[in-house]
XYZ file of C-alpha atoms in Angstrom:
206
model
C 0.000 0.000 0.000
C 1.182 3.181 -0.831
C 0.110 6.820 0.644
C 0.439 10.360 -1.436
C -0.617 13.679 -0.613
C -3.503 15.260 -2.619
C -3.339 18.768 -2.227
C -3.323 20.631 1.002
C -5.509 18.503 3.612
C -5.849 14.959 2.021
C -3.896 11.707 1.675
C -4.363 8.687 -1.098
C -3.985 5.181 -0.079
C -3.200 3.269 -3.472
C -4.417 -0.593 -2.448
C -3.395 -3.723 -4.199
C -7.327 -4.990 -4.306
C -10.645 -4.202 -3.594
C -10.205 -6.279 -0.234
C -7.536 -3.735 0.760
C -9.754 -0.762 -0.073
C -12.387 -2.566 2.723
C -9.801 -3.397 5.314
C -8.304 0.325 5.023
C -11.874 2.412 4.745
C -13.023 0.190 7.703
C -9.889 0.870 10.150
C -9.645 4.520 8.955
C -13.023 4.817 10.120
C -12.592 3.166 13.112
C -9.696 5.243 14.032
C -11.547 8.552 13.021
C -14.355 7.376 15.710
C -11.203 7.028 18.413
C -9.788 10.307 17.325
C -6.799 8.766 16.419
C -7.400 9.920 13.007
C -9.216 13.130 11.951
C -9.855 13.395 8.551
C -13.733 15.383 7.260
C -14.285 12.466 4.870
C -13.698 8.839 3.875
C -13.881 7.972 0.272
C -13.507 4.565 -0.741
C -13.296 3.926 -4.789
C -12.155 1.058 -6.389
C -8.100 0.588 -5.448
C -7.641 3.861 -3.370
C -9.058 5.315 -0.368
C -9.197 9.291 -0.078
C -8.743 10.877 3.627
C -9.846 13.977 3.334
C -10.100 17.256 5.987
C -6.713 16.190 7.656
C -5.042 18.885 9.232
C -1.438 17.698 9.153
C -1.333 15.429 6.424
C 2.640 14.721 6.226
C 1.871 13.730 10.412
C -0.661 11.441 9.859
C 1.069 9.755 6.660
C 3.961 9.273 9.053
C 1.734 7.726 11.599
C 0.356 5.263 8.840
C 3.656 4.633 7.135
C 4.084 1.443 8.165
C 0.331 0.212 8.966
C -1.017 -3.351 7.958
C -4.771 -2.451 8.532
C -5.546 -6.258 7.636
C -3.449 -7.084 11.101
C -4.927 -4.656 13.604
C -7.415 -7.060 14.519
C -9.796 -4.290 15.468
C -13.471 -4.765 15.922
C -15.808 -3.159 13.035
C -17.678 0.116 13.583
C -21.275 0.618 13.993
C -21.002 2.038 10.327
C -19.739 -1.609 9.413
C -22.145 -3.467 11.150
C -25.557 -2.131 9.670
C -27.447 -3.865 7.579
C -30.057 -2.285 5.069
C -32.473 -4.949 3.758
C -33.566 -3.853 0.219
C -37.442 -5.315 -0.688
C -37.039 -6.169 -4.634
C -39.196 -7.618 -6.992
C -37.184 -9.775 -9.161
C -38.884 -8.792 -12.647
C -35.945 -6.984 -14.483
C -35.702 -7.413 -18.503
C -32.179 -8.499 -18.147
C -33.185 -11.829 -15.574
C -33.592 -14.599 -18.472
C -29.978 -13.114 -19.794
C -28.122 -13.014 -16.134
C -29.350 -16.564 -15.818
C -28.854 -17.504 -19.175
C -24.941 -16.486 -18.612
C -25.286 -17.993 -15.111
C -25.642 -21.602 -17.184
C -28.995 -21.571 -14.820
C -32.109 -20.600 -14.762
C -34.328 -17.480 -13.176
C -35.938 -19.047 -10.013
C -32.129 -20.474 -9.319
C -30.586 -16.486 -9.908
C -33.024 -14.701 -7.858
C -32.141 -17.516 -4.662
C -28.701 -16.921 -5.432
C -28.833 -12.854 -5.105
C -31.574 -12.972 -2.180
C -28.981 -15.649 -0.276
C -25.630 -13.147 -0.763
C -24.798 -10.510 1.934
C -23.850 -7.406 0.009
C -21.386 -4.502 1.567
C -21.156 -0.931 -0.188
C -17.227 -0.711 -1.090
C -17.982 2.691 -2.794
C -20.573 5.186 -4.287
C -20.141 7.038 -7.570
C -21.600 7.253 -10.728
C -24.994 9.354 -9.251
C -25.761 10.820 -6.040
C -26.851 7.968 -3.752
C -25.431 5.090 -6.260
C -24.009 2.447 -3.925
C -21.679 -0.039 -5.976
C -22.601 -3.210 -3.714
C -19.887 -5.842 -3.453
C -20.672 -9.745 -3.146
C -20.555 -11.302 -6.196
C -18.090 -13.928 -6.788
C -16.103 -13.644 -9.885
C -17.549 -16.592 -11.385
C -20.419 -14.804 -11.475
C -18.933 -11.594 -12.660
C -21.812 -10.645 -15.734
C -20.700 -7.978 -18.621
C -22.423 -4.320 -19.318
C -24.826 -3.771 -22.165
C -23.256 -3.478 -25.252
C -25.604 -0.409 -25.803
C -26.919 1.534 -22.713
C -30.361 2.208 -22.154
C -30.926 5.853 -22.563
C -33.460 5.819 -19.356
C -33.712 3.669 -16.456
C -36.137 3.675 -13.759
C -35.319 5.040 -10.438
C -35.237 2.065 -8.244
C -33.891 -0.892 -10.589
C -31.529 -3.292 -9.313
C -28.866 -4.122 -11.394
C -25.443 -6.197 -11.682
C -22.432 -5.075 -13.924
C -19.015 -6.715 -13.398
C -18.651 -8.225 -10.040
C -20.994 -5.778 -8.566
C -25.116 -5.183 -7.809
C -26.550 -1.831 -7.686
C -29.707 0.282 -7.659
C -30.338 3.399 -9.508
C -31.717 6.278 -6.722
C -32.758 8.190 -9.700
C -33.663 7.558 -13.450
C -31.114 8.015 -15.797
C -28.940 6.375 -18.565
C -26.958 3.414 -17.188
C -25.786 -0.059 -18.658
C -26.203 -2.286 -16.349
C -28.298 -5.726 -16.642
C -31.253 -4.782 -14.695
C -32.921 -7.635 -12.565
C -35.600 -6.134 -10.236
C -36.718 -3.047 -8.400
C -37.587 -1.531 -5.246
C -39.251 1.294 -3.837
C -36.658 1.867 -1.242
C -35.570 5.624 -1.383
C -32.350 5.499 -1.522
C -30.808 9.172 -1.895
C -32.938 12.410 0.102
C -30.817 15.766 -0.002
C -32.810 16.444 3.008
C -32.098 13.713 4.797
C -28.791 13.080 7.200
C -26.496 11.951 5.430
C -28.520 11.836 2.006
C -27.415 8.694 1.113
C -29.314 5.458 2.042
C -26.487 3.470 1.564
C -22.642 4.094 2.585
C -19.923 2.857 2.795
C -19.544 -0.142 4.631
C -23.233 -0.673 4.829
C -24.065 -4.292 4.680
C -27.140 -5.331 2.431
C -29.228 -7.977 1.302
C -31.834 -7.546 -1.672
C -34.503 -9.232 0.249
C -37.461 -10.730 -2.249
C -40.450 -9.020 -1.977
């Protein structure tokens, strides 16, 4: 793992994996909620972690120099041990194809994604869009080879080794497999986002 300054106030952990990026959100996180870290924002992506707001940044990167975060052994946060059940109807246009490249069939994909835990590793991509890691790479499933130019707010979707669900409508290219009423992004709400990171889930049938 390596750690560069961004800017003025913020540090970038580059991580070998997306288990890395976990294990270093979740004991940042923790040690923000110790005050052994202070830092106005954690932001997980795919192979980096941002620490934002940090008032020394050359202090704290000293601090971390030499940190395993996969050997602390620390306990998880409350963040980390939520869990947001989604209700979903399993009715997407893109089911018969997700279980068509599962080598299955429909009734057999939709006990297979209500039976996995999901975690939010990172948002992006819209306000409120939680990229939900779970999947195992077997059953990794490709984009669209042509977006859709609207999808509805509330489908649930799986692209690559993740599952997601749109908070608003808008373009997207993901194979869409359900939907929920669930509101999942409120800019009046604290925080706005439904789902964070570190947020278990399960897309509970409904």
């Amino acid at each position: 793992m390596r750690i560069r300054s961004v800017g003025e106030h913020a540090l970038l952990f580059d991580c070998a994996d997306p288990e890395q990026v976990e294990a270093v959100r979740a004991e940042l996180w923790r040690r923000r909620e110790t005050g052994e870290v202070t830092a106005t924002e954690i932001v997980p992506g795919v192979r980096t972690v941002l620490l934002d707001g940090v008032p020394d940044p050359a202090l704290t990167a000293a601090l971390l120099v030499d940190w395993n975060p996969a050997e602390t052994g620390a306990g998880p946060s409350a963040a980390d041990t939520a869990e947001v059940l989604v209700p979903t109807v399993y009715d997407g246009p893109d089911l018969a194809a997700v279980a068509e490249h599962w080598g299955t069939d429909v009734p057999e994909v939709v006990r297979r994604l209500t039976d996995l835990r999901f975690r939010v590793a990172f948002c992006g991509f819209a306000p409120g869009f939680a990229y939900l890691s779970g999947l195992p790479q077997e059953w990794s499933v490709p984009r669209l080879a042509s977006p859709r130019t609207r999808v509805p707010v509330g489908s649930v979707a799986l692209a690559g080794r993740y599952a997601g669900i749109y908070p608003t409508e808008s373009p997207g290219g993901w194979q869409l497999v359900g939907r929920t009423d669930m509101q999942l992004f409120d800019v009046d709400a604290d925080p706005p986002a439904r789902l964070t990171p570190g947020t278990r889930v399960r897309l509970v049938q409904r």
